Amino acid sequence: MTSGLLLAFEGADGVGKSLQALALAEWLQARGHVVTLLREPGGTEFGEKLRSLVLDASVTGHDACLEALLFSASRRRLVLEKIEPALGRGEIVLLDRSFLSTWVYQGCVGGLSLDFLDEVSRLVHGKAWPQRILLLDLPEEERQRRREVREEEEDGFESRGAAYLESIAEAFRQLQAAREDLVHRIDASGSPEVVLERILTDLADLIFEVDA
Ligand code: TYD
């Protein structure tokens, strides 16, 4: 019986988080692991409702405090309904975004206290704390180029402009440097296959533990 593994993918918009989370899930599943892949905000019926409220570009008037509370509420529901049960079954849980996004978007950039957000995150996660967060990071030019070729409609956050998104990417880098124990930087440039190789190299110690 294994004790489960909780990992999160993070990074500014357009770095390929969702693609790599899916690629890792498939890689692990092909090797016999049971994997649950969840996105934030969302991942539960309750969370998806909050997601549409908080990301709808036409809904204005949210401040960083309200956003942090909504994202945290969605996250708490995810912990209770999906993460804790999956970890209890010894599964691997992969998160597409996590509380680190709240620390960056609503904390470093939105102005809320990081100590306060850290405390909220610990309350929300309880014992289901991630073993590692992988920060996918791209040089600014490459990140913008990738965003331009994406055809998706922008959400309320992405529509805040290039300078905003650049400050987000920089805040992720600063938090990674401050929390190297938890957050590892992955160079997200190159082909998806090359990036997945880097991710697997980084996770070699943790995936071995799950196999043991
Ligand atoms: P997401 O759907 O992951 O966007 P993308 O696929 O474009 O990366 O997340 C939606 C937006 O929500 C994203 O711009 C970041 C923002 N966000 C926060 O501001 N705080 C949070 O805690 C989370 C989870 C997301």
mmCIF file of C-alpha atoms and ligand atoms in Angstrom:
data_model
loop_
_atom_site.group_PDB
_atom_site.id
_atom_site.type_symbol
_atom_site.label_atom_id
_atom_site.label_comp_id
_atom_site.label_asym_id
_atom_site.label_seq_id
_atom_site.Cartn_x
_atom_site.Cartn_y
_atom_site.Cartn_z
ATOM 1 C CA MET A 1 0.000 0.000 0.000
ATOM 2 C CA THR A 2 1.401 3.387 -0.939
ATOM 3 C CA SER A 3 0.579 6.658 0.740
ATOM 4 C CA GLY A 4 -0.186 8.675 -2.364
ATOM 5 C CA LEU A 5 1.563 11.582 -3.933
ATOM 6 C CA LEU A 6 0.323 15.121 -4.493
ATOM 7 C CA LEU A 7 2.053 17.216 -7.155
ATOM 8 C CA ALA A 8 1.112 20.537 -8.722
ATOM 9 C CA PHE A 9 1.942 22.247 -11.992
ATOM 10 C CA GLU A 10 2.303 26.007 -11.911
ATOM 11 C CA GLY A 11 3.353 28.910 -14.040
ATOM 12 C CA ALA A 12 2.158 31.994 -15.847
ATOM 13 C CA ASP A 13 -0.506 31.685 -18.535
ATOM 14 C CA GLY A 14 0.777 30.067 -21.715
ATOM 15 C CA VAL A 15 3.696 27.997 -20.380
ATOM 16 C CA GLY A 16 2.105 24.625 -21.133
ATOM 17 C CA LYS A 17 1.008 23.552 -17.638
ATOM 18 C CA SER A 18 -2.128 21.748 -18.721
ATOM 19 C CA LEU A 19 -0.345 19.941 -21.567
ATOM 20 C CA GLN A 20 2.444 18.727 -19.305
ATOM 21 C CA ALA A 21 0.080 17.737 -16.493
ATOM 22 C CA LEU A 22 -1.795 15.572 -18.982
ATOM 23 C CA ALA A 23 1.419 14.177 -20.475
ATOM 24 C CA LEU A 24 2.714 13.205 -17.030
ATOM 25 C CA ALA A 25 -0.643 11.650 -16.124
ATOM 26 C CA GLU A 26 -0.527 9.515 -19.268
ATOM 27 C CA TRP A 27 3.107 8.543 -18.669
ATOM 28 C CA LEU A 28 2.317 7.421 -15.119
ATOM 29 C CA GLN A 29 -0.862 5.601 -16.122
ATOM 30 C CA ALA A 30 1.037 3.706 -18.811
ATOM 31 C CA ARG A 31 3.272 2.423 -16.002
ATOM 32 C CA GLY A 32 0.398 1.206 -13.874
ATOM 33 C CA HIS A 33 -0.160 4.135 -11.543
ATOM 34 C CA VAL A 34 -3.639 5.345 -10.742
ATOM 35 C CA VAL A 35 -3.673 9.081 -11.437
ATOM 36 C CA THR A 36 -6.225 11.775 -10.708
ATOM 37 C CA LEU A 37 -5.733 14.980 -12.692
ATOM 38 C CA LEU A 38 -7.546 18.039 -11.329
ATOM 39 C CA ARG A 39 -7.663 21.653 -12.340
ATOM 40 C CA GLU A 40 -7.950 24.784 -10.234
ATOM 41 C CA PRO A 41 -10.133 26.631 -9.880
ATOM 42 C CA GLY A 42 -12.643 23.851 -10.455
ATOM 43 C CA GLY A 43 -12.321 20.080 -10.340
ATOM 44 C CA THR A 44 -15.647 19.623 -8.527
ATOM 45 C CA GLU A 45 -19.184 20.687 -9.407
ATOM 46 C CA PHE A 46 -19.000 23.341 -6.673
ATOM 47 C CA GLY A 47 -15.562 24.495 -7.846
ATOM 48 C CA GLU A 48 -16.587 24.709 -11.497
ATOM 49 C CA LYS A 49 -19.444 27.036 -10.504
ATOM 50 C CA LEU A 50 -16.992 29.250 -8.634
ATOM 51 C CA ARG A 51 -14.610 29.048 -11.588
ATOM 52 C CA SER A 52 -17.152 30.520 -13.963
ATOM 53 C CA LEU A 53 -17.960 33.268 -11.464
ATOM 54 C CA VAL A 54 -14.388 34.263 -10.836
ATOM 55 C CA LEU A 55 -13.043 33.960 -14.405
ATOM 56 C CA ASP A 56 -15.918 35.589 -16.273
ATOM 57 C CA ALA A 57 -14.355 38.710 -17.824
ATOM 58 C CA SER A 58 -17.767 40.397 -17.841
ATOM 59 C CA VAL A 59 -18.070 40.162 -14.052
ATOM 60 C CA THR A 60 -16.246 43.155 -12.614
ATOM 61 C CA GLY A 61 -15.710 44.484 -9.093
ATOM 62 C CA HIS A 62 -13.818 41.535 -7.575
ATOM 63 C CA ASP A 63 -10.823 42.628 -5.514
ATOM 64 C CA ALA A 64 -7.842 40.433 -4.584
ATOM 65 C CA CYS A 65 -9.434 39.566 -1.229
ATOM 66 C CA LEU A 66 -12.651 38.310 -2.788
ATOM 67 C CA GLU A 67 -10.704 36.383 -5.427
ATOM 68 C CA ALA A 68 -8.472 34.739 -2.817
ATOM 69 C CA LEU A 69 -11.519 33.648 -0.823
ATOM 70 C CA LEU A 70 -13.273 32.227 -3.886
ATOM 71 C CA PHE A 71 -10.171 30.355 -5.107
ATOM 72 C CA SER A 72 -9.607 29.039 -1.580
ATOM 73 C CA ALA A 73 -13.226 27.904 -1.261
ATOM 74 C CA SER A 74 -12.948 26.037 -4.562
ATOM 75 C CA ARG A 75 -9.660 24.507 -3.354
ATOM 76 C CA ARG A 76 -11.097 23.390 -0.004
ATOM 77 C CA ARG A 77 -13.904 21.612 -1.771
ATOM 78 C CA LEU A 78 -11.351 19.922 -4.048
ATOM 79 C CA VAL A 79 -9.308 18.770 -1.042
ATOM 80 C CA LEU A 80 -12.354 17.321 0.720
ATOM 81 C CA GLU A 81 -14.077 15.773 -2.273
ATOM 82 C CA LYS A 82 -11.200 14.610 -4.488
ATOM 83 C CA ILE A 83 -7.680 15.016 -3.109
ATOM 84 C CA GLU A 84 -7.995 13.447 0.348
ATOM 85 C CA PRO A 85 -9.911 10.375 -0.884
ATOM 86 C CA ALA A 86 -7.487 9.786 -3.783
ATOM 87 C CA LEU A 87 -4.429 10.107 -1.552
ATOM 88 C CA GLY A 88 -6.109 7.785 0.930
ATOM 89 C CA ARG A 89 -6.342 5.179 -1.831
ATOM 90 C CA GLY A 90 -2.615 5.600 -2.507
ATOM 91 C CA GLU A 91 -3.121 7.343 -5.860
ATOM 92 C CA ILE A 92 -1.104 10.064 -7.531
ATOM 93 C CA VAL A 93 -2.910 13.397 -7.687
ATOM 94 C CA LEU A 94 -1.766 16.001 -10.201
ATOM 95 C CA LEU A 95 -3.016 19.558 -9.874
ATOM 96 C CA ASP A 96 -3.140 22.009 -12.751
ATOM 97 C CA ARG A 97 -2.527 25.131 -10.589
ATOM 98 C CA SER A 98 -2.609 25.312 -6.803
ATOM 99 C CA PHE A 99 -2.364 27.729 -3.871
ATOM 100 C CA LEU A 100 0.901 28.997 -5.359
ATOM 101 C CA SER A 101 -1.249 30.782 -7.958
ATOM 102 C CA THR A 102 -3.126 32.509 -5.147
ATOM 103 C CA TRP A 103 0.174 33.540 -3.553
ATOM 104 C CA VAL A 104 1.297 35.019 -6.878
ATOM 105 C CA TYR A 105 -1.892 36.520 -8.376
ATOM 106 C CA GLN A 106 -3.624 37.685 -5.209
ATOM 107 C CA GLY A 107 -0.505 38.001 -2.999
ATOM 108 C CA CYS A 108 2.646 39.227 -4.764
ATOM 109 C CA VAL A 109 0.709 41.013 -7.510
ATOM 110 C CA GLY A 110 -2.687 41.578 -5.847
ATOM 111 C CA GLY A 111 -1.181 42.950 -2.626
ATOM 112 C CA LEU A 112 -2.475 40.472 -0.008
ATOM 113 C CA SER A 113 -0.107 39.352 2.747
ATOM 114 C CA LEU A 114 1.840 36.204 1.861
ATOM 115 C CA ASP A 115 1.900 35.132 5.507
ATOM 116 C CA PHE A 116 -1.883 35.309 5.582
ATOM 117 C CA LEU A 117 -2.213 33.364 2.312
ATOM 118 C CA ASP A 118 0.273 30.758 3.556
ATOM 119 C CA GLU A 119 -1.884 30.262 6.640
ATOM 120 C CA VAL A 120 -5.067 29.975 4.580
ATOM 121 C CA SER A 121 -3.388 27.424 2.282
ATOM 122 C CA ARG A 122 -2.329 25.299 5.250
ATOM 123 C CA LEU A 123 -5.845 25.408 6.629
ATOM 124 C CA VAL A 124 -7.327 24.480 3.252
ATOM 125 C CA HIS A 125 -4.916 21.588 2.576
ATOM 126 C CA GLY A 126 -4.479 20.159 6.077
ATOM 127 C CA LYS A 127 -2.423 16.978 5.787
ATOM 128 C CA ALA A 128 -2.884 16.872 2.009
ATOM 129 C CA TRP A 129 0.093 19.172 1.375
ATOM 130 C CA PRO A 130 1.893 18.766 -1.974
ATOM 131 C CA GLN A 131 5.248 17.012 -1.974
ATOM 132 C CA ARG A 132 6.365 19.191 -4.862
ATOM 133 C CA ILE A 133 5.183 22.027 -7.089
ATOM 134 C CA LEU A 134 6.708 22.228 -10.548
ATOM 135 C CA LEU A 135 7.019 25.762 -11.834
ATOM 136 C CA LEU A 136 7.128 25.734 -15.625
ATOM 137 C CA ASP A 137 9.095 28.763 -16.662
ATOM 138 C CA LEU A 138 9.760 30.318 -20.053
ATOM 139 C CA PRO A 139 11.765 33.339 -21.160
ATOM 140 C CA GLU A 140 9.356 36.264 -21.493
ATOM 141 C CA GLU A 141 9.576 36.472 -25.304
ATOM 142 C CA GLU A 142 8.816 32.808 -25.807
ATOM 143 C CA ARG A 143 5.899 32.947 -23.352
ATOM 144 C CA GLN A 144 4.283 35.823 -25.225
ATOM 145 C CA ARG A 145 4.835 34.170 -28.593
ATOM 146 C CA ARG A 146 3.081 31.016 -27.377
ATOM 147 C CA ARG A 147 0.168 33.026 -26.001
ATOM 148 C CA GLU A 148 -0.272 34.766 -29.336
ATOM 149 C CA VAL A 149 -0.645 31.506 -31.249
ATOM 150 C CA ARG A 150 -3.171 30.129 -28.748
ATOM 151 C CA GLU A 151 -6.640 30.601 -30.109
ATOM 152 C CA GLU A 152 -8.528 30.444 -26.830
ATOM 153 C CA GLU A 153 -10.594 33.333 -25.615
ATOM 154 C CA GLU A 154 -8.868 35.270 -22.827
ATOM 155 C CA ASP A 155 -10.282 35.021 -19.329
ATOM 156 C CA GLY A 156 -10.630 37.972 -16.960
ATOM 157 C CA PHE A 157 -7.027 37.572 -15.782
ATOM 158 C CA GLU A 158 -5.397 37.186 -19.192
ATOM 159 C CA SER A 159 -7.197 40.243 -20.505
ATOM 160 C CA ARG A 160 -5.301 42.428 -17.990
ATOM 161 C CA GLY A 161 -2.451 42.812 -20.483
ATOM 162 C CA ALA A 162 1.174 41.935 -21.167
ATOM 163 C CA ALA A 163 2.755 43.946 -18.314
ATOM 164 C CA TYR A 164 0.435 42.249 -15.824
ATOM 165 C CA LEU A 165 1.308 38.796 -17.165
ATOM 166 C CA GLU A 166 4.999 39.625 -17.051
ATOM 167 C CA SER A 167 4.725 40.634 -13.396
ATOM 168 C CA ILE A 168 2.978 37.307 -12.734
ATOM 169 C CA ALA A 169 5.822 35.336 -14.333
ATOM 170 C CA GLU A 170 8.379 37.306 -12.318
ATOM 171 C CA ALA A 171 6.480 36.779 -9.053
ATOM 172 C CA PHE A 172 6.426 33.005 -9.697
ATOM 173 C CA ARG A 173 10.229 33.108 -10.127
ATOM 174 C CA GLN A 174 10.706 35.028 -6.887
ATOM 175 C CA LEU A 175 8.508 32.678 -4.881
ATOM 176 C CA GLN A 176 10.285 29.675 -6.377
ATOM 177 C CA ALA A 177 13.635 31.073 -5.225
ATOM 178 C CA ALA A 178 12.210 31.712 -1.749
ATOM 179 C CA ARG A 179 10.603 28.249 -1.432
ATOM 180 C CA GLU A 180 13.082 25.956 -3.181
ATOM 181 C CA ASP A 181 12.190 23.142 -0.786
ATOM 182 C CA LEU A 182 8.662 22.974 -2.200
ATOM 183 C CA VAL A 183 8.827 24.600 -5.632
ATOM 184 C CA HIS A 184 11.167 23.363 -8.368
ATOM 185 C CA ARG A 185 11.745 25.302 -11.568
ATOM 186 C CA ILE A 186 11.424 23.432 -14.847
ATOM 187 C CA ASP A 187 12.689 24.992 -18.065
ATOM 188 C CA ALA A 188 9.573 24.902 -20.273
ATOM 189 C CA SER A 189 11.305 25.779 -23.541
ATOM 190 C CA GLY A 190 11.657 23.220 -26.316
ATOM 191 C CA SER A 191 9.340 20.458 -27.478
ATOM 192 C CA PRO A 192 6.708 18.942 -25.160
ATOM 193 C CA GLU A 193 8.715 15.690 -25.134
ATOM 194 C CA VAL A 194 11.867 17.451 -23.958
ATOM 195 C CA VAL A 195 9.959 19.278 -21.221
ATOM 196 C CA LEU A 196 8.375 16.015 -20.033
ATOM 197 C CA GLU A 197 11.867 14.477 -19.799
ATOM 198 C CA ARG A 198 12.964 17.357 -17.557
ATOM 199 C CA ILE A 199 9.893 16.844 -15.384
ATOM 200 C CA LEU A 200 10.559 13.116 -15.050
ATOM 201 C CA THR A 201 14.180 13.770 -14.121
ATOM 202 C CA ASP A 202 13.065 16.208 -11.438
ATOM 203 C CA LEU A 203 10.508 13.770 -10.027
ATOM 204 C CA ALA A 204 12.764 10.697 -10.082
ATOM 205 C CA ASP A 205 13.059 10.602 -6.273
ATOM 206 C CA LEU A 206 9.308 10.893 -5.659
ATOM 207 C CA ILE A 207 8.110 8.498 -8.319
ATOM 208 C CA PHE A 208 10.584 5.916 -7.066
ATOM 209 C CA GLU A 209 9.035 6.254 -3.586
ATOM 210 C CA VAL A 210 5.591 5.545 -4.976
ATOM 211 C CA ASP A 211 6.852 2.461 -6.782
ATOM 212 C CA ALA A 212 8.564 1.090 -3.669
HETATM 213 P P1 TYD B 1 -6.360 28.608 -15.656
HETATM 214 O O1 TYD B 1 -7.644 28.123 -16.135
HETATM 215 O O2 TYD B 1 -5.389 27.621 -15.135
HETATM 216 O O3 TYD B 1 -5.732 29.494 -16.795
HETATM 217 P P2 TYD B 1 -4.750 29.059 -17.931
HETATM 218 O O4 TYD B 1 -5.225 27.764 -18.481
HETATM 219 O O5 TYD B 1 -4.904 30.197 -18.877
HETATM 220 O O6 TYD B 1 -3.389 28.988 -17.297
HETATM 221 O O7 TYD B 1 -6.571 29.690 -14.492
HETATM 222 C C1 TYD B 1 -7.404 30.744 -14.702
HETATM 223 C C2 TYD B 1 -6.888 32.040 -14.125
HETATM 224 O O8 TYD B 1 -7.112 32.094 -12.716
HETATM 225 C C3 TYD B 1 -5.415 32.268 -14.351
HETATM 226 O O9 TYD B 1 -5.247 33.454 -15.094
HETATM 227 C C4 TYD B 1 -4.851 32.439 -12.977
HETATM 228 C C5 TYD B 1 -6.020 32.718 -12.104
HETATM 229 N N1 TYD B 1 -5.872 32.191 -10.725
HETATM 230 C C6 TYD B 1 -5.682 33.085 -9.673
HETATM 231 O O10 TYD B 1 -5.624 34.289 -9.866
HETATM 232 N N2 TYD B 1 -5.575 32.576 -8.402
HETATM 233 C C7 TYD B 1 -5.647 31.246 -8.143
HETATM 234 O O11 TYD B 1 -5.550 30.826 -6.968
HETATM 235 C C8 TYD B 1 -5.849 30.341 -9.255
HETATM 236 C C9 TYD B 1 -5.944 28.868 -9.005
HETATM 237 C C10 TYD B 1 -5.960 30.861 -10.528
#
